[in-house]
């Protein structure tokens, strides 16, 4: 049988054949098949084979021949018309060109040339007219569809500094770049977060090298995206306003004596005014400016994560009563300078097809050399607010300073080899550069004496072996020379000095390790806005610096004397390492380097040339995991920024899950995982609060069979309340009280063995039912930050479930890890029915009853009971998990419900106290882990 297309083609070819010409079917002339000389006949019927159709060449199909019957008569007129039609069709097929063919393609192959399509004169004379008409037609059609675009600049013009700067500013309209963006973009995978374009991780292998750098040498990060908010006013009024945002139960506040002096940096968790312990905002670090002689005003810098700024800044304005915006003169001048001119001269207009060239009028005007605003605020918004009642001034200094973080035991060695204390200006330099800040600074003898003391303290850092030996939060102010002047010819790894110091230097080193930097040496000119602007505006360009180097008599030597505009005020802030727990003390300690804006790359390249390792956002999370500290905003589920992060993370993980084929992705319903992409904390604390209020033991409720339990969950699925996490963040709290954490930490530890010294928290009351009920009276709706260490093999993953073990799981003769029985997927048939109805187009009423957001393998909202869904009660989830290189085993960090934790501890024997089960979302195996709360 012929296909439909062939039948249509045959009918089209045969439509001109005369009707008077009749041909008999070729099958009619063929007799029936014979076998042994006899014809096979049916009784009363004769079966004829189906007529053969289709065009063949030579003979018919199946070996048949042409029929020998001839037509009885032929009409001459009809026969001639038929033949004429065939000849006409043949000529039309030969001469007609298709839409994609050109004139030169009508030539025979031996005459075709590529140049014929561009040069009409190469065609034969008979085809030139047709080709010229086709060319004009194509040009006319092209001019109607699109206009001729102006020619782009040449590469040489695009690579000019001014044009590059304008192009970079255009690309920063949505996401602001840091000063080291170009350096990172060539070596890192970049991500767009919080209004900035940041480096996430290097393009080469980095996990183990970065860990070695943090453990033995130095790791460098650019954290200039952190936001700085400055508060100015009287000390009493500032402390009164800030006391509403903190609580002494969580640790030192803004009023801590050691931090108030200005020689130490402090950290605190900020809450909404008067709402402790609920409605937290997030963690911040703060730094007071040392007191000045005869001045009652104080100056405070608060450093916050960019995801926290939109919640922190309005709260600071409310408690400080600063609602009146103030326009600074510098902001107004920069706004007028960077605004483009609305009028364009006729000479500057581009003509179609013309070449873009910068005219003299355009070149004489100032170009936009900076981007207004930052990643957390648009351009034109106010940055300064003042209170008429309290006199407090709030200034947003985001992107006004550069901040680098050096992590590792040799971070101070890198700093001491990279930076050198500023040299004095001679009298000739003081007279020549009257507009610079350093020559004026050198005229004050008291300031120069302070500078000399700061230089001595900085040189004392060379004799310290590790950065962890310095008191936590130490602040040192210093003025240094331009580090580009001492840039080495090639990369060298900074190593500590092993020379034996004198007794005087040994005494200075001991005092620095015990007491830290004196209060007077913590002062720095970086606090002054005028000095920062002066240093930024008078920075020596790379071109000028190279010209000065070329004029040296000895190539490669240092410029002497140092240019007066090459002095930069900096602040060195010590970052404490791990401060909780008993193992790996001071791991991850280092220094933060604060610089004026515009000097980012001038300090970045010299630091890189000292052999440091560069890391991005990914390694910040890994550092928090090794320290056992919560990472913002990942591990702050009760903060607004943490809620927003969890929603974004859930959407990202769900989209990634949907991109995989259904047969190649995990069915979390069969694994008994209700929330593989998020952590429903609100539902968890509500269920445990109801269970503890009823006073029942959760372990007795787990004896029921899994099949019966899943059937009940399916029936009650429609009547369950919505626990999708949309409730306000004040529904549950995270325990941050030091006293409560110490008590829980002591209860989670097994009793010390015979002859072993009791650890911290040894004076805590023993864990009994009465003490637990007293504790739960104030923490019934709370979760606590815990650390889990696997006691066997395994690697914890994100959103792994923390479950309570049964008595059989803790027996020493257990040969293998317990396993969760497979669950039944009740939604699989509904998903298939929805797909079937969408394909067939029927069953609209039945398909409408199905949830449109139903995803195969994932539980839809609302979720069933979390605590009793699996064979082991769920206590919490893991927010950070990985294999720990320091501990040599899998470690996880997360939150567990306080009532569930105490219920589990009370039901365990003392020798197994603190043991829980850990199960990854894509696994059915439970792993035994030891839980600990580090304070």
Short mmCIF file of C-alpha atoms in Angstrom, two decimals, residues 536-764:
data_model
loop_
_atom_site.label_atom_id
_atom_site.label_comp_id
_atom_site.label_asym_id
_atom_site.label_seq_id
_atom_site.Cartn_x
_atom_site.Cartn_y
_atom_site.Cartn_z
CA UNK A 536 40.74 58.19 48.26
CA UNK A 537 40.94 61.30 46.07
CA UNK A 538 44.74 61.60 46.17
CA UNK A 539 45.60 57.98 45.50
CA UNK A 540 48.49 57.47 43.08
CA UNK A 541 47.32 55.82 39.88
CA UNK A 542 49.05 52.80 38.45
CA UNK A 543 50.17 54.82 35.46
CA UNK A 544 51.80 57.49 37.58
CA UNK A 545 53.39 54.86 39.81
CA UNK A 546 54.89 53.08 36.81
CA UNK A 547 56.22 56.37 35.46
CA UNK A 548 57.94 57.08 38.77
CA UNK A 549 59.45 53.60 38.77
CA UNK A 550 60.81 54.06 35.27
CA UNK A 551 62.76 57.11 36.41
CA UNK A 552 64.66 55.20 39.08
CA UNK A 553 68.39 54.82 38.57
CA UNK A 554 68.33 51.22 39.84
CA UNK A 555 65.42 49.33 38.26
CA UNK A 556 63.35 47.39 40.79
CA UNK A 557 64.40 49.45 43.82
CA UNK A 558 61.94 51.19 46.12
CA UNK A 559 60.85 54.76 45.53
CA UNK A 560 62.69 57.05 47.92
CA UNK A 561 61.45 59.25 49.37
CA UNK A 562 57.95 57.82 49.60
CA UNK A 563 55.38 60.05 47.87
CA UNK A 564 53.41 62.03 50.48
CA UNK A 565 50.08 60.81 49.07
CA UNK A 566 51.11 57.17 49.65
CA UNK A 567 50.11 57.00 53.36
CA UNK A 568 46.94 55.09 54.18
CA UNK A 569 45.19 54.83 57.59
CA UNK A 570 44.04 51.29 58.38
CA UNK A 571 42.43 49.35 61.22
CA UNK A 572 43.47 45.84 62.23
CA UNK A 573 40.66 43.97 64.01
CA UNK A 574 41.36 40.55 65.47
CA UNK A 575 38.82 37.85 64.68
CA UNK A 576 38.54 35.12 67.33
CA UNK A 577 38.48 31.52 66.24
CA UNK A 578 36.51 28.74 67.82
CA UNK A 579 35.49 29.83 71.32
CA UNK A 580 33.05 27.08 72.30
CA UNK A 581 33.75 23.49 73.17
CA UNK A 582 36.96 21.89 74.34
CA UNK A 583 38.56 20.74 71.07
CA UNK A 584 40.21 22.84 68.35
CA UNK A 585 40.44 25.92 70.52
CA UNK A 586 41.07 29.18 68.58
CA UNK A 587 40.80 27.36 65.24
CA UNK A 588 40.03 29.85 62.47
CA UNK A 589 41.41 32.92 64.23
CA UNK A 590 42.71 35.78 62.11
CA UNK A 591 42.59 39.49 61.38
CA UNK A 592 40.30 41.87 59.52
CA UNK A 593 41.90 44.69 57.55
CA UNK A 594 39.82 47.89 57.14
CA UNK A 595 40.82 50.34 54.39
CA UNK A 596 39.43 53.49 52.76
CA UNK A 597 37.51 52.90 49.56
CA UNK A 598 39.49 53.02 46.34
CA UNK A 599 42.48 51.18 47.82
CA UNK A 600 41.12 47.66 47.41
CA UNK A 601 43.36 46.36 44.64
CA UNK A 602 46.37 48.29 45.96
CA UNK A 603 46.30 46.04 49.06
CA UNK A 604 44.80 42.91 47.47
CA UNK A 605 47.64 42.15 45.05
CA UNK A 606 50.44 42.53 47.67
CA UNK A 607 48.52 40.19 49.98
CA UNK A 608 48.15 37.63 47.21
CA UNK A 609 51.90 37.87 46.52
CA UNK A 610 52.55 36.72 50.10
CA UNK A 611 51.24 33.23 49.35
CA UNK A 612 47.74 33.43 50.82
CA UNK A 613 44.89 31.26 49.58
CA UNK A 614 41.79 33.05 48.21
CA UNK A 615 38.29 31.82 49.11
CA UNK A 616 34.72 32.87 48.42
CA UNK A 617 31.30 32.53 50.00
CA UNK A 618 31.43 28.74 49.95
CA UNK A 619 34.38 28.59 52.31
CA UNK A 620 32.72 30.96 54.79
CA UNK A 621 30.08 28.31 55.35
CA UNK A 622 32.69 25.58 55.74
CA UNK A 623 34.57 27.68 58.28
CA UNK A 624 31.40 28.03 60.36
CA UNK A 625 30.90 24.26 60.22
CA UNK A 626 34.40 23.57 61.56
CA UNK A 627 33.91 26.14 64.29
CA UNK A 628 30.50 24.76 65.23
CA UNK A 629 28.96 28.24 65.00
CA UNK A 630 25.71 29.14 63.21
CA UNK A 631 26.15 30.83 59.85
CA UNK A 632 23.96 33.78 58.91
CA UNK A 633 21.40 33.60 57.35
CA UNK A 634 21.48 29.79 56.89
CA UNK A 635 21.21 28.91 60.59
CA UNK A 636 18.86 31.60 61.87
CA UNK A 637 15.36 30.20 61.16
CA UNK A 638 13.67 32.55 63.63
CA UNK A 639 15.00 35.72 61.95
CA UNK A 640 13.28 37.45 58.99
CA UNK A 641 16.43 37.04 56.88
CA UNK A 642 16.56 33.34 57.76
CA UNK A 643 12.91 32.87 56.77
CA UNK A 644 13.55 34.54 53.42
CA UNK A 645 16.64 32.41 52.86
CA UNK A 646 14.73 29.21 53.62
CA UNK A 647 12.02 30.13 51.09
CA UNK A 648 14.60 30.87 48.40
CA UNK A 649 16.49 27.67 49.16
CA UNK A 650 13.32 25.60 49.01
CA UNK A 651 12.39 27.04 45.62
CA UNK A 652 15.90 26.44 44.28
CA UNK A 653 16.08 22.83 45.50
CA UNK A 654 12.58 22.06 44.24
CA UNK A 655 13.36 23.43 40.77
CA UNK A 656 16.53 21.36 40.69
CA UNK A 657 14.51 18.31 41.72
CA UNK A 658 11.94 18.89 38.96
CA UNK A 659 14.61 19.15 36.28
CA UNK A 660 15.48 15.47 36.74
CA UNK A 661 13.30 12.82 35.05
CA UNK A 662 10.81 11.14 37.41
CA UNK A 663 12.62 7.80 37.08
CA UNK A 664 15.99 9.36 37.98
CA UNK A 665 15.07 11.20 41.18
CA UNK A 666 14.44 10.10 44.74
CA UNK A 667 10.90 9.34 45.85
CA UNK A 668 10.94 11.02 49.25
CA UNK A 669 7.44 9.79 50.06
CA UNK A 670 8.61 6.18 49.94
CA UNK A 671 11.59 7.11 52.11
CA UNK A 672 9.35 8.67 54.74
CA UNK A 673 10.83 12.15 54.32
CA UNK A 674 8.12 14.78 54.61
CA UNK A 675 10.22 17.91 54.01
CA UNK A 676 13.36 17.23 51.94
CA UNK A 677 13.77 20.87 50.85
CA UNK A 678 12.87 22.82 54.00
CA UNK A 679 12.52 22.49 57.75
CA UNK A 680 8.99 23.09 59.14
CA UNK A 681 10.12 24.27 62.56
CA UNK A 682 6.75 25.73 63.51
CA UNK A 683 4.91 22.44 63.05
CA UNK A 684 7.67 20.55 64.88
CA UNK A 685 7.50 22.66 68.05
CA UNK A 686 3.70 22.69 68.02
CA UNK A 687 3.48 18.90 67.85
CA UNK A 688 6.05 18.37 70.61
CA UNK A 689 4.31 20.99 72.76
CA UNK A 690 1.02 19.07 72.45
CA UNK A 691 2.72 15.76 73.21
CA UNK A 692 4.43 17.09 76.33
CA UNK A 693 1.22 18.77 77.47
CA UNK A 694 -0.58 15.42 77.26
CA UNK A 695 2.23 13.82 79.23
CA UNK A 696 2.41 10.74 77.00
CA UNK A 697 5.54 8.90 75.97
CA UNK A 698 6.21 9.21 72.28
CA UNK A 699 7.96 5.88 72.17
CA UNK A 700 4.71 4.00 73.00
CA UNK A 701 2.98 5.55 70.02
CA UNK A 702 5.52 4.15 67.58
CA UNK A 703 4.52 0.51 68.09
CA UNK A 704 1.70 0.76 65.52
CA UNK A 705 2.35 -0.56 62.05
CA UNK A 706 3.58 1.73 59.30
CA UNK A 707 0.86 0.72 56.84
CA UNK A 708 -1.97 1.57 59.20
CA UNK A 709 -0.30 4.83 60.12
CA UNK A 710 0.06 5.92 56.49
CA UNK A 711 -3.59 5.12 55.79
CA UNK A 712 -4.66 7.34 58.66
CA UNK A 713 -2.38 10.12 57.42
CA UNK A 714 -3.95 9.92 53.97
CA UNK A 715 -7.45 10.19 55.43
CA UNK A 716 -6.55 13.11 57.68
CA UNK A 717 -4.50 14.89 55.03
CA UNK A 718 -7.32 17.19 53.98
CA UNK A 719 -8.25 18.07 57.58
CA UNK A 720 -4.70 18.90 58.71
CA UNK A 721 -3.89 22.59 59.39
CA UNK A 722 -1.43 24.31 57.10
CA UNK A 723 2.08 23.98 58.57
CA UNK A 724 3.92 25.25 55.50
CA UNK A 725 5.98 27.70 57.53
CA UNK A 726 3.95 30.79 56.66
CA UNK A 727 3.26 31.66 60.30
CA UNK A 728 5.12 34.57 61.87
CA UNK A 729 8.64 33.90 63.07
CA UNK A 730 7.59 34.64 66.67
CA UNK A 731 5.83 31.24 66.87
CA UNK A 732 9.02 29.54 68.07
CA UNK A 733 12.29 30.72 69.51
CA UNK A 734 15.92 29.63 69.46
CA UNK A 735 17.51 29.38 72.90
CA UNK A 736 20.41 31.84 73.14
CA UNK A 737 20.52 32.31 76.90
CA UNK A 738 23.94 31.30 78.21
CA UNK A 739 22.51 29.92 81.43
CA UNK A 740 19.95 27.70 79.68
CA UNK A 741 22.51 26.48 77.15
CA UNK A 742 24.95 25.48 79.90
CA UNK A 743 22.24 23.48 81.64
CA UNK A 744 21.23 21.65 78.47
CA UNK A 745 24.89 21.02 77.61
CA UNK A 746 25.47 19.35 80.97
CA UNK A 747 22.38 17.16 80.59
CA UNK A 748 23.40 15.96 77.11
CA UNK A 749 26.79 14.67 78.27
CA UNK A 750 27.11 11.17 79.71
CA UNK A 751 28.37 11.03 83.29
CA UNK A 752 32.18 11.11 83.64
CA UNK A 753 33.86 7.79 84.09
CA UNK A 754 35.69 6.84 87.23
CA UNK A 755 38.76 9.01 87.78
CA UNK A 756 37.75 11.48 85.06
CA UNK A 757 37.48 15.17 85.84
CA UNK A 758 34.00 16.66 85.30
CA UNK A 759 33.91 19.19 82.51
CA UNK A 760 32.22 22.57 82.32
CA UNK A 761 28.74 22.60 83.77
CA UNK A 762 29.62 20.04 86.42
CA UNK A 763 27.64 21.99 89.02
CA UNK A 764 24.36 21.64 87.10
#
